[in-house]
Every structure is written in structure tokens, then in C-alpha cells.
Coordinates of C-alpha atoms in Angstrom, one line a residue:
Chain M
X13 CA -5.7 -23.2 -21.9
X14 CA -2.8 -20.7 -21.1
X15 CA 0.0 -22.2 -19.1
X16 CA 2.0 -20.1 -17.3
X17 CA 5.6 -20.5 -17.2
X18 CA 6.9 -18.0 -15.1
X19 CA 10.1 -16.3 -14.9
X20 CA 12.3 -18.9 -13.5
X21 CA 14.7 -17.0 -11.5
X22 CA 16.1 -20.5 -9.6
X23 CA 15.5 -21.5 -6.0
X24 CA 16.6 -18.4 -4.1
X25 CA 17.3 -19.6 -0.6
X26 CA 17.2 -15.7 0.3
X27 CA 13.9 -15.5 -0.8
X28 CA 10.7 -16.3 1.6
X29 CA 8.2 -18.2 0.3
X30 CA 5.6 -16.5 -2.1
X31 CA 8.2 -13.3 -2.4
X32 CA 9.8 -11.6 -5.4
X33 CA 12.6 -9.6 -6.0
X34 CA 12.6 -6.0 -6.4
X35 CA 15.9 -3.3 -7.1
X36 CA 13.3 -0.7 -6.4
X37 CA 12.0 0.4 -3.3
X38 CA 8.1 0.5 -3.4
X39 CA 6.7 3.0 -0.7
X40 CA 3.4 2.1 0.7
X41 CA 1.8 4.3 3.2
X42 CA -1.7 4.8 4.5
X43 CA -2.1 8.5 4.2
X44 CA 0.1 11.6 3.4
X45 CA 4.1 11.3 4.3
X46 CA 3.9 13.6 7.2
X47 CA 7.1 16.1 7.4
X48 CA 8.9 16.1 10.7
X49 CA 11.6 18.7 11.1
X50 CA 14.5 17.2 13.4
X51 CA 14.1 19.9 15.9
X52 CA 11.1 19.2 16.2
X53 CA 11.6 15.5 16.4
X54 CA 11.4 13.1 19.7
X55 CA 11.7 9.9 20.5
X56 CA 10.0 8.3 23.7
X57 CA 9.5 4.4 25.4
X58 CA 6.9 4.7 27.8
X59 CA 6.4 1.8 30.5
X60 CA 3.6 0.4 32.4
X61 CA 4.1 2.3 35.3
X62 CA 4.2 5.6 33.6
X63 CA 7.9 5.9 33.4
X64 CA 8.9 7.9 30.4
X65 CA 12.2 7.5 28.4
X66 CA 12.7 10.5 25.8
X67 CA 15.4 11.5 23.3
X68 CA 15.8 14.3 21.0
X69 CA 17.4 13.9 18.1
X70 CA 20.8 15.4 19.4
X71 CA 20.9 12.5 22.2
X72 CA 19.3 9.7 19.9
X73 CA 22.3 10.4 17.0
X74 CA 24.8 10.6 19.8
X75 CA 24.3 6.8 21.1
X76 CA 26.2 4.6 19.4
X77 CA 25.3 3.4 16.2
X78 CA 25.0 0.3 14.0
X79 CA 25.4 -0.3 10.6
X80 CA 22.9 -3.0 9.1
X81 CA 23.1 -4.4 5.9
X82 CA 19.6 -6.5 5.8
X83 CA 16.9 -8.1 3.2
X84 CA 13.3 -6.4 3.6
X85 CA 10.3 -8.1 2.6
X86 CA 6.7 -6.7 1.8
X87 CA 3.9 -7.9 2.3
X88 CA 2.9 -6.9 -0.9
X89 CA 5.2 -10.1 -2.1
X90 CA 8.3 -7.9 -3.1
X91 CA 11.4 -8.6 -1.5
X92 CA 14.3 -6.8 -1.8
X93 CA 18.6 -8.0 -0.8
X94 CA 20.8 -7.0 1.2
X95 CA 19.3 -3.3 1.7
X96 CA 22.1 -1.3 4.0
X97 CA 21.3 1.1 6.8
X98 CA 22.0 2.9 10.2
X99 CA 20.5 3.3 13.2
X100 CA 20.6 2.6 17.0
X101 CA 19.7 -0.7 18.3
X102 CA 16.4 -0.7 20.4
X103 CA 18.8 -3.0 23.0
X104 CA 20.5 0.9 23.5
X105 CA 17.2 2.4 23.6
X106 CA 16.3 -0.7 26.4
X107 CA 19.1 -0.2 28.3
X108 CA 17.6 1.8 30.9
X109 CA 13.8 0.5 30.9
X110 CA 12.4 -1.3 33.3
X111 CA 9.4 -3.1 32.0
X112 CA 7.7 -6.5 33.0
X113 CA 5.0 -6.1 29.8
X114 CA 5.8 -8.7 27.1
X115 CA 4.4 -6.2 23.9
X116 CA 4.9 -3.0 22.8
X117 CA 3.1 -0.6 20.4
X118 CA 5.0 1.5 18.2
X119 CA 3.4 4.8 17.3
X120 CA 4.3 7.0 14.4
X121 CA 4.1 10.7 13.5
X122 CA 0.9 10.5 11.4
X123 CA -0.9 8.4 13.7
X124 CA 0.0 4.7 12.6
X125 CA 0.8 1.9 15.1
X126 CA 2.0 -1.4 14.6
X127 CA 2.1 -4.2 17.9
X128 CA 5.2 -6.7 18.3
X129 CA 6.3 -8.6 21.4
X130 CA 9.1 -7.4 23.4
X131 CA 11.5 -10.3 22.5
X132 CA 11.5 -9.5 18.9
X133 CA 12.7 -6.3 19.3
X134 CA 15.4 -7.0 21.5
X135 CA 18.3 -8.8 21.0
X136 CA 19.8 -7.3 18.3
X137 CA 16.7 -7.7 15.5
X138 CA 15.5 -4.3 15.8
X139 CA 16.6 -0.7 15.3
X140 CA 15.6 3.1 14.6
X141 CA 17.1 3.6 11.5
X142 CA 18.3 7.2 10.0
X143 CA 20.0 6.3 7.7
X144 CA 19.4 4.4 4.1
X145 CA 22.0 3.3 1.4
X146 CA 24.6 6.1 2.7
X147 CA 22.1 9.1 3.0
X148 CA 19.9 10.1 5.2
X149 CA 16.5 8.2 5.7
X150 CA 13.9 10.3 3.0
X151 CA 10.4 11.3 4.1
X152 CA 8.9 8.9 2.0
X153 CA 10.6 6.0 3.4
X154 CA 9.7 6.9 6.9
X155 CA 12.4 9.7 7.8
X156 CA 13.8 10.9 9.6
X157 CA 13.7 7.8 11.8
X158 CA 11.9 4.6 11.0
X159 CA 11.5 1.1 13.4
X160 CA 13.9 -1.2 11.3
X161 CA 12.2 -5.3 12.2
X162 CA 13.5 -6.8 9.0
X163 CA 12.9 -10.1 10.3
X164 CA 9.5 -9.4 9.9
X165 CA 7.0 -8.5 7.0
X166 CA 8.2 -4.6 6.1
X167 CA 4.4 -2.8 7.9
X168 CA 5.8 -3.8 11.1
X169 CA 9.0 -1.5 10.6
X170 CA 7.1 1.6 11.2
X171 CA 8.1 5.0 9.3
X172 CA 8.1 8.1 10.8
X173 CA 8.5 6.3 14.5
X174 CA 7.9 8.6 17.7
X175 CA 8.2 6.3 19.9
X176 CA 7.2 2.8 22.1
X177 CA 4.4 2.3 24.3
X178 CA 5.0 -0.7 26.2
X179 CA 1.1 -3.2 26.4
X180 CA 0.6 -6.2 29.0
X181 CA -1.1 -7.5 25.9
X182 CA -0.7 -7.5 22.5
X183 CA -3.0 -5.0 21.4
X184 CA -3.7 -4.7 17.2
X185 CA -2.0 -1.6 15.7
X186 CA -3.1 -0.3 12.0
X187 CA -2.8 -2.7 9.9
X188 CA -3.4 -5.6 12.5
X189 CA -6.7 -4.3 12.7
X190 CA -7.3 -4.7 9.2
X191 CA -7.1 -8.4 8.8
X192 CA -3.3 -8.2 8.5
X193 CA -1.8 -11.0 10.9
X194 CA -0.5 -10.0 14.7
X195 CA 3.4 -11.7 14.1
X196 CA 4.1 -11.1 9.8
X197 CA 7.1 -13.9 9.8
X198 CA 7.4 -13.7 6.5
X199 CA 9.2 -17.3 6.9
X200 CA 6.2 -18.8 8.3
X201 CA 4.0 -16.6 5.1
X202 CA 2.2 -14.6 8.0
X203 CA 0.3 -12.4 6.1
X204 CA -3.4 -12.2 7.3
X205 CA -5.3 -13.1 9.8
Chain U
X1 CA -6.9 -27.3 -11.1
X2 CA -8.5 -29.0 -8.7
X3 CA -10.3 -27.6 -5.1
X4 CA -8.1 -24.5 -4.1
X5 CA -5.3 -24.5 -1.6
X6 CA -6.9 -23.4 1.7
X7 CA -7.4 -19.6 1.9
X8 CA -7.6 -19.5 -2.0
X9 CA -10.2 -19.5 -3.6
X10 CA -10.2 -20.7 -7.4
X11 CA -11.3 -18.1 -10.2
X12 CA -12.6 -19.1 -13.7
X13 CA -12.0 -16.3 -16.5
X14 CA -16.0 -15.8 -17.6
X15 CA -14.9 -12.3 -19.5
X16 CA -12.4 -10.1 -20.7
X17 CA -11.6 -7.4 -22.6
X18 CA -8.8 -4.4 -24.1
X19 CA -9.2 -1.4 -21.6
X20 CA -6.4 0.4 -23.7
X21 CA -3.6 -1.7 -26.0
X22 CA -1.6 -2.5 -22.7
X23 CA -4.2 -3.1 -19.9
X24 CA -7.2 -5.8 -19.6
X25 CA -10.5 -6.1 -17.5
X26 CA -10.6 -9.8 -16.3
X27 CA -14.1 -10.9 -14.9
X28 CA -13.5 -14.0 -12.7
X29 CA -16.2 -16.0 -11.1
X30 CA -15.7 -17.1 -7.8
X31 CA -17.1 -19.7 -6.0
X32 CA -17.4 -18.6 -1.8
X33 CA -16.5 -15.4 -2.6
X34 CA -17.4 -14.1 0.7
X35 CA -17.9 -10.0 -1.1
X36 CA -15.3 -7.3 -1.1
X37 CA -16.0 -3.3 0.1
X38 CA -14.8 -1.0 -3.0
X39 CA -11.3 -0.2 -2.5
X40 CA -10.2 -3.7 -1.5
X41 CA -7.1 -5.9 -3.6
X42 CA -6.9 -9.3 -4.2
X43 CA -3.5 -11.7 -4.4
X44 CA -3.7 -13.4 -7.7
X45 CA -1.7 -16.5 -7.3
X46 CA -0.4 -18.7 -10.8
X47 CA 1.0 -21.6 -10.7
X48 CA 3.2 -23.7 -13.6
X49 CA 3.3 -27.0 -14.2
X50 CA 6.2 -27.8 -12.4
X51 CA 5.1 -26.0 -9.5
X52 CA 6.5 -22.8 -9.5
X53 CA 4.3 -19.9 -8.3
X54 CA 3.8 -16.1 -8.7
X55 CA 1.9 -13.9 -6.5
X56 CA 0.7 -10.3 -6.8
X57 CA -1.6 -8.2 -5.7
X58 CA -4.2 -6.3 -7.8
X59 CA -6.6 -4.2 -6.6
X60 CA -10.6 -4.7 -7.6
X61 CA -13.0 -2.9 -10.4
X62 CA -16.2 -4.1 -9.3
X63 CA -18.5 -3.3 -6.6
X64 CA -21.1 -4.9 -4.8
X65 CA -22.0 -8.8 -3.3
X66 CA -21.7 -11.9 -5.5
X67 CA -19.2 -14.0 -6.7
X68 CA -18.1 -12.1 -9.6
X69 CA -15.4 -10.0 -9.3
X70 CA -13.4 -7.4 -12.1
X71 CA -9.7 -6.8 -12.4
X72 CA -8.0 -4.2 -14.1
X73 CA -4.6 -5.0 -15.0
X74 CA -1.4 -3.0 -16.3
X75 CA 0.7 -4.9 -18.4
X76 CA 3.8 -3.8 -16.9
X77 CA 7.4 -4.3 -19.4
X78 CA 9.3 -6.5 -16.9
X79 CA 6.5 -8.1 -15.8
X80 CA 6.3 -11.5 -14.6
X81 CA 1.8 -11.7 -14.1
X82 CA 1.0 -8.9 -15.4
X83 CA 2.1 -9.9 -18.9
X84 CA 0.3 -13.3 -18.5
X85 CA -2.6 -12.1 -17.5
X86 CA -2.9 -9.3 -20.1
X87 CA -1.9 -11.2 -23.0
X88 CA -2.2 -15.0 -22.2
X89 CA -5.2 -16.2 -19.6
X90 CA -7.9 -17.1 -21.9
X91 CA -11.9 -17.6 -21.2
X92 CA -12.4 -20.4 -18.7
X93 CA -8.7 -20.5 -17.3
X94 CA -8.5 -20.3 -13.9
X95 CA -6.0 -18.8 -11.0
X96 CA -5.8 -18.8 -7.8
X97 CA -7.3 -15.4 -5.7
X98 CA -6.7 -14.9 -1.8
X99 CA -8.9 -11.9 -0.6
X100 CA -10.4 -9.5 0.0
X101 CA -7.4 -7.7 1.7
X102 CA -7.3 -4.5 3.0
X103 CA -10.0 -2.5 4.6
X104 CA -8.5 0.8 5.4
X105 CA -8.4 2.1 1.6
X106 CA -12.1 1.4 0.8
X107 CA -15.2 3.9 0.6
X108 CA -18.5 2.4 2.1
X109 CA -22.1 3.7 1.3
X110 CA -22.9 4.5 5.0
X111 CA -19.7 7.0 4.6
X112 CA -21.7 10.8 4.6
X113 CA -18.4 13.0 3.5
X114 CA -18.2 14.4 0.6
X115 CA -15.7 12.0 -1.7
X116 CA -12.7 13.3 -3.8
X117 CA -11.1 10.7 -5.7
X118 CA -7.9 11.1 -7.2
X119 CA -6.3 8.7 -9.7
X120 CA -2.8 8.5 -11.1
X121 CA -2.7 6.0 -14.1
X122 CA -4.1 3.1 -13.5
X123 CA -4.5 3.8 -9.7
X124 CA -8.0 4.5 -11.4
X125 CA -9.1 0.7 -10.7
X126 CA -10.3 0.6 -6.8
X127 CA -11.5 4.4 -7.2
X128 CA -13.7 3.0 -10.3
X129 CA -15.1 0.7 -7.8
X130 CA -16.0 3.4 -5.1
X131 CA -18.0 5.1 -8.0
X132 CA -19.9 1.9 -9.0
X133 CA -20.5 1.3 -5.1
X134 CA -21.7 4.9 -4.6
X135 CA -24.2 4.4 -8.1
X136 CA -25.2 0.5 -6.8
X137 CA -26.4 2.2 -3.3
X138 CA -27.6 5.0 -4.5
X139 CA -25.6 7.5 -2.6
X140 CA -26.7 11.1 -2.2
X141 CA -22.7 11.7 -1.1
X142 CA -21.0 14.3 -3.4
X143 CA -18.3 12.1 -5.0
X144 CA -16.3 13.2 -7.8
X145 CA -13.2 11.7 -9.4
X146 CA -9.9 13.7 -11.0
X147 CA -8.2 11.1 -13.4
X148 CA -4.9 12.1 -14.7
X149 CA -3.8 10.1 -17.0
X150 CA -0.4 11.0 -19.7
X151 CA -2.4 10.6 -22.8
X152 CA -6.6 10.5 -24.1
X153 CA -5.9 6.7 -25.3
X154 CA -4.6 5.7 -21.5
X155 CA -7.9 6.1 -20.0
X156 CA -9.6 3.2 -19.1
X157 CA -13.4 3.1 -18.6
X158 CA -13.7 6.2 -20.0
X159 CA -17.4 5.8 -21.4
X160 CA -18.2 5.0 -18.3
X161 CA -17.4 7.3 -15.8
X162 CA -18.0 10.0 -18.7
X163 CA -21.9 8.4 -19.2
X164 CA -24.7 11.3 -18.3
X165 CA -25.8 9.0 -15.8
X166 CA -22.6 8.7 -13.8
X167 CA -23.2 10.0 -10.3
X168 CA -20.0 10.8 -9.8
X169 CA -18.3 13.9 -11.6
X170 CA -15.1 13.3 -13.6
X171 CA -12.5 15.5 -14.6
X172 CA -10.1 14.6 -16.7
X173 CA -6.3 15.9 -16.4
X174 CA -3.5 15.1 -19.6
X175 CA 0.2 14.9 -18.1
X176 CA 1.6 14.7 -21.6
X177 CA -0.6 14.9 -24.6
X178 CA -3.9 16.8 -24.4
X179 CA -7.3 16.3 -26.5
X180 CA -7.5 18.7 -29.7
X181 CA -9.1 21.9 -28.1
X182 CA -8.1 21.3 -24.3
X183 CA -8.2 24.0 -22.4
X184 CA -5.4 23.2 -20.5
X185 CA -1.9 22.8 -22.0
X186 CA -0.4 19.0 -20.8
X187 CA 1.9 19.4 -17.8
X188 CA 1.9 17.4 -14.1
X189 CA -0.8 18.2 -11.7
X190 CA -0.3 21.3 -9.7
X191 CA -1.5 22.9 -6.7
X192 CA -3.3 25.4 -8.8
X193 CA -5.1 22.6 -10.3
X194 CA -5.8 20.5 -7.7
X195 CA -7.4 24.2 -5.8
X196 CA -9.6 24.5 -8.8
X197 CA -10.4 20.6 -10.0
X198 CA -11.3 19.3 -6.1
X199 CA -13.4 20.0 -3.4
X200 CA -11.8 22.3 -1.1
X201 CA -10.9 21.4 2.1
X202 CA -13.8 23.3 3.8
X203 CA -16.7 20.8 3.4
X204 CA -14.2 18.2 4.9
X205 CA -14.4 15.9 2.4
X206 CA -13.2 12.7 2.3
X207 CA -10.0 12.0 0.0
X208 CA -8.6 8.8 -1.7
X209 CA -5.6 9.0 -4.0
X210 CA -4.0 6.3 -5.5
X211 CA -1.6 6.4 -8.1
X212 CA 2.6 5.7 -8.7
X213 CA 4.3 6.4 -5.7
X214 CA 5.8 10.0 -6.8
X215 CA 1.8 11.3 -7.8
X216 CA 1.0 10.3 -4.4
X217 CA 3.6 12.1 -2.9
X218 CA 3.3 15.2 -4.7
X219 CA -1.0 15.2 -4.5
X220 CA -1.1 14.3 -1.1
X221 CA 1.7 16.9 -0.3
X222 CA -0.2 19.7 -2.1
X223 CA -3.1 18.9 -0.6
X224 CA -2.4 19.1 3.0
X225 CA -0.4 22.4 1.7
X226 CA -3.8 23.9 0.7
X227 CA -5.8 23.0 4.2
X228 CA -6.9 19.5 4.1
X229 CA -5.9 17.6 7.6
X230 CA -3.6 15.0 7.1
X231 CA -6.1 12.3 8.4
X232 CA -9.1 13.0 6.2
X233 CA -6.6 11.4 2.9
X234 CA -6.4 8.1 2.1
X235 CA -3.4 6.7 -0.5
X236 CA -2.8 4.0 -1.7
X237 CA 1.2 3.6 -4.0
X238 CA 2.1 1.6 -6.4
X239 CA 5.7 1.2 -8.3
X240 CA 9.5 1.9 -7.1
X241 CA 10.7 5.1 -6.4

């Protein structure tokens, strides 16, 4: 019989359980990276009772800014430390809405949603990031603005982010209603359904 | 190993064999498998003596219901499984498997577009499935597969999908070293080739590509430059950028 030994890499506190570290940046999409010019680009939260919040790109990279320095982690099981970027904090983009739902659905450019509930997106956890590692956000990894939730599993941080739809209940998105699970704490090992 | 933590089932190595000097087809038998649509992955979970565990994902060869199921594995350099599981896992080891996962990248008989499949590497694994799938049901769908691969002794399954009776056409595309007599000198897909070696975008076929992240990119790019909407391509990445 084989034994396997592993790589013993030691008991990284940092480290969620059933993650491993990565100094790449694996890119995994469901369909083509769709191009966006920033002209072009948009950025809405739409409430319950039809109210509409929109920003081009001029007005989104005028509000004031963030710089995060966070660890991602995959569902996939790769993690990755203490990955830096910018963006505005959704608390900004919240400032003015008036909403009594409790869930939102984020839609993307390409057609992809993902569902989260209100409070985990406020408070400081969650931002539209345009920025990665000192340049600006590539296609690939979801520019030119991506939903930044790195205290959740890395499919909730939706690339290529147009905008919020606010839901009285928490609907699926994408993945969600593909057997992935409705929270992804990657703490908790949240992966599926 | 005793009965499997829950959500895992427990997989006994029945076979195994060389695909190409680096990469191995593991046949697992799986008790309550509950079945897997082509396309799907498994997490393969191992666990050493003292406890320590390693989890990865890898997607699935085989096609159809029972409790078998095929894996294709890379032995990747820096690999932690892979390695293991290439080299190591012997006939009636066992590991741990949580699946199937995934239901977005998978091709299902009762599908009536045409199929292109498009394989970087060893992204040729779940589209090898979707061609056993569309032989096991019989399927009158067009489905054909373009497999690039860097060298002729990287292919895996080659007698295979290359077998008279395959239903689904190959075509076979060499990023670095060609065949004696190829009539096409080695070099990265192109658009030209991808116009000539697929079905164009007027039949409305269906399109999976799967393959390292910068093949998927560029394919899936090209594609949608020569007509193809966005939402009829399927990907599936693997690898750092």
C-alpha cells in the first residue's frame, strides 16, 4: 500500500481548512472573458421599489477609494496570501440606498450572478475592485471592476460586476444553482450544497 | 480506511495505466456512487498517517451510470497529489472522492446542437467523456473534438478517439513538434485554424473548451471574434496565469 506523506507545509493558521497555497493566480470562468470598454462601462444598485443607483466609471473612480491588502480562497482548494488591491467600498456605494431587502444579487457583464445577504457586504467586507497588485484589474481577472468578498469562497467575488439587484429572498445565482452552497465561508468549508 | 467521512465516498484503485510517461488513468470503484453527467470533476481527498490532508480537484474520463469512475491525471513538477497519484497509489489503495461537482460544464445526450470540443493539454479528460457519453447514447448530434496538444507522445487516448468507430471526429493540432509529414508546420492555434478545424458559428453549435488558462483565453477570444455568441461557449481553466 502507498502511504501518502504529503508536503508538510506546517499548521498555517492563515490557511482555511482543506486549502492550499498558490503564488499564481488561477482564473476560472464559465464562458468567454467578456471585454468591457470603460466608456462603455456602468455600475447600478437597484432597490425593491424600483429605485435605481448608477455610476459611470468617471463617478465610480472619483469616490473615494480603499486600498486592501486581503487572502483569497478558491473553491477549487487554492488559496492565495495577502493578495493587494483597490477599489471602493460597497458601504460608499450604500450610502445613499434605501433598501429594507436582506439579499442581493450581483450581476456581471457576461451574464453571471452570484446571491449574498446584505450584511456581508456591508461593513467594510466588500468592495468593487479596479485595481490588482498595483495595475489595473485585467480582463481575465474580472476587469475592469470585479465584487471583491474575500471573506468568502473566491465565485462569490464576481468579475466583470455591473451591478446589484437588491432580493427579499435569497435567490441562487450561477454557481448556487449548480450545487455550489448559498454562504461559501470558507472557514465553515462551505463548498456545496 | 475505514467507512468515509460523510459526503465522501471511499474509492478502491481496480485499474491503472501510463496515458503518456507523465500522466495516468486511475479506475476507482465506488461504492454509492450516485452517477456523474460527462463534464463533471471530482475532489480527490488523501490523507497521511498522522492526519494531514490534501484535496484537489480532477475532472472525470468516464461516462455513463455505475460505480466505476476514470481519472486522468497530469503529473504536475511541484505537485503535491498529482505526483502521488501518478507515481505512487497502487491497485486496491483507496482515497477519498467528494462529487460529482459541477453541472454547468457538462454535455448531456438530450443536448440537440451540434458539439465542438476543444482541448488544451490535458483539458482533453472531461471532453473525452462527452465523446464516450455521446457513443454510450448513441447520439445523432454532430460532435467533433480539436485536441492540441505540444507534441505526438502528449496525447492521451489517442487510439481511441482516433478508432474508425469513434462518432466523434478528431483533429489533431501540434503546438511544438509536428508528426513526420504534417501538413501543418507546429505553431499556437490561430484564428485561421480554428475558422478551418471547427464548426462555424452558423449551425449554432454548442462549444466546450477546456484547457490552461491562456489557451482558454485566446480560443474563446478568437472565437467570439469569428461570430460565435458569447453564451453558446462553455470553458473550463486550469493553471496560474
Amino acid at each position: 500500500m502507498a502511504i501518502f506523506e504529503g508536503r508538510r507545509r506546517g499548521d498555517n493558521p492563515e490557511l482555511p481548512p482543506g486549502q492550499h497555497l498558490t503564488e499564481s493566480f488561477p482564473v476560472l470562468s464559465a464562458g468567454p472573458t467578456p471585454s468591457i470598454e470603460t466608456a462603455d462601462w456602468e455600475f447600478f444598485i437597484h432597490t425593491e421599489t424600483g429605485q435605481a443607483h448608477r455610476w459611470n466609471w468617471d463617478q465610480f473612480i472619483a469616490l473615494p477609494s480603499e486600498d486592501i491588502t486581503v487572502d483569497i480562497h478558491c473553491v477549487t482548494s487554492w488559496s492565495k496570501l495577502g493578495t493587494s488591491w483597490k477599489g471602493v467600498s460597497l458601504d460608499t456605494l450604500f450610502a445613499e440606498v434605501e433598501t429594507s431587502s436582506d439579499f442581493v444579487m450581483a450581476h456581471s457583464y457576461g451574464g453571471y450572478t452570484t446571491n449574498l445577504a446584505l450584511e456581508e457586504v456591508l461593513d467594510g467586507r466588500a468592495w468593487i475592485a479596479y485595481e490588482y497588485d498595483g495595475g489595473e484589474l485585467e480582463p481575465e481577472h474580472g476587469g475592469p471592476a470585479r465584487l471583491l468578498v474575500p471573506h468568502l469562497y473566491f465565485w462569490k467575488s464576481a468579475k466583470w460586476v455591473r451591478g446589484l439587484v437588491m432580493q427579499d429572498e435569497d435567490n441562487p445565482g450561477f454557481w448556487e444553482q449548480y450545487g455550489y452552497n448559498m454562504h461559501g465561508d470558507p472557514w465553515q468549508e462551505e463548498r456545496y450544497s | 480506511m475505514t467507512s468515509p467521512a460523510p459526503g465522501w465516498f471511499t474509492g478502491r484503485l481496480t485499474r491503472a495505466h501510463l496515458l503518456t510517461a507523465y500522466a495516468r488513468s486511475l479506475t476507482f470503484s465506488v461504492p454509492g456512487w450516485p452517477g456523474h453527467e460527462a463534464g463533471q470533476h471530482v475532489d480527490v481527498r488523501l490523507t497521511a498517517p498522522d492526519g494531514y490532508q490534501a484535496v484537489r480537484s480532477y475532472s472525470i474520463a468516464s461516462a455513463g451510470p455505475g460505480e466505476e469512475i476514470e481519472l486522468a491525471i497530469d503529473r504536475l513538477p511541484d505537485g503535491e497529489v498529482s505526483p502521488f497519484l501518478v507515481d505512487d497509489l497502487e491497485l486496491g489503495d483507496t482515497v477519498e472522492l467528494r462529487g460529482p461537482l459541477g453541472g454547468w460544464f457538462v454535455w448531456r445526450p438530450e443536448l440537440t446542437q451540434p458539439v465542438q470540443l476543444i482541448a488544451g493539454g490535458s483539458g482533453v479528460v472531461p471532453l473525452v467523456a462527452m465523446t464516450r457519453a455521446h457513443a454510450q447514447a448513441g447520439s445523432r448530434v454532430p460532435m467533433q473534438l480539436l485536441y492540441s496538444l505540444r507534441m505526438p507522445d502528449d496525447a492521451w487516448y489517442r487510439e481511441e478517439l482516433s478508432r474508425p468507430s469513434a462518432t466523434a471526429r478528431i483533429t489533431w493540432h501540434y503546438t511544438r513538434t509536428v508528426p513526420p509529414g504534417w501538413s501543418r508546420s507546429a505553431g499556437r492555434l490561430t484564428a485561421e485554424d480554428l475558422e478551418r478545424e471547427t464548426l462555424p458559428p452558423e449551425g449554432k453549435p454548442l462549444i466546450y473548451i477546456c484547457g490552461p488558462t491562456g489557451f482558454v483565453e485566446t480560443v474563446s477570444h478568437a472565437l467570439t471574434t469569428l461570430g460565435h455568441a458569447p453564451d453558446t461557449i462553455r470553458t473550463e481553466r486550469f493553471g496560474g496565469t
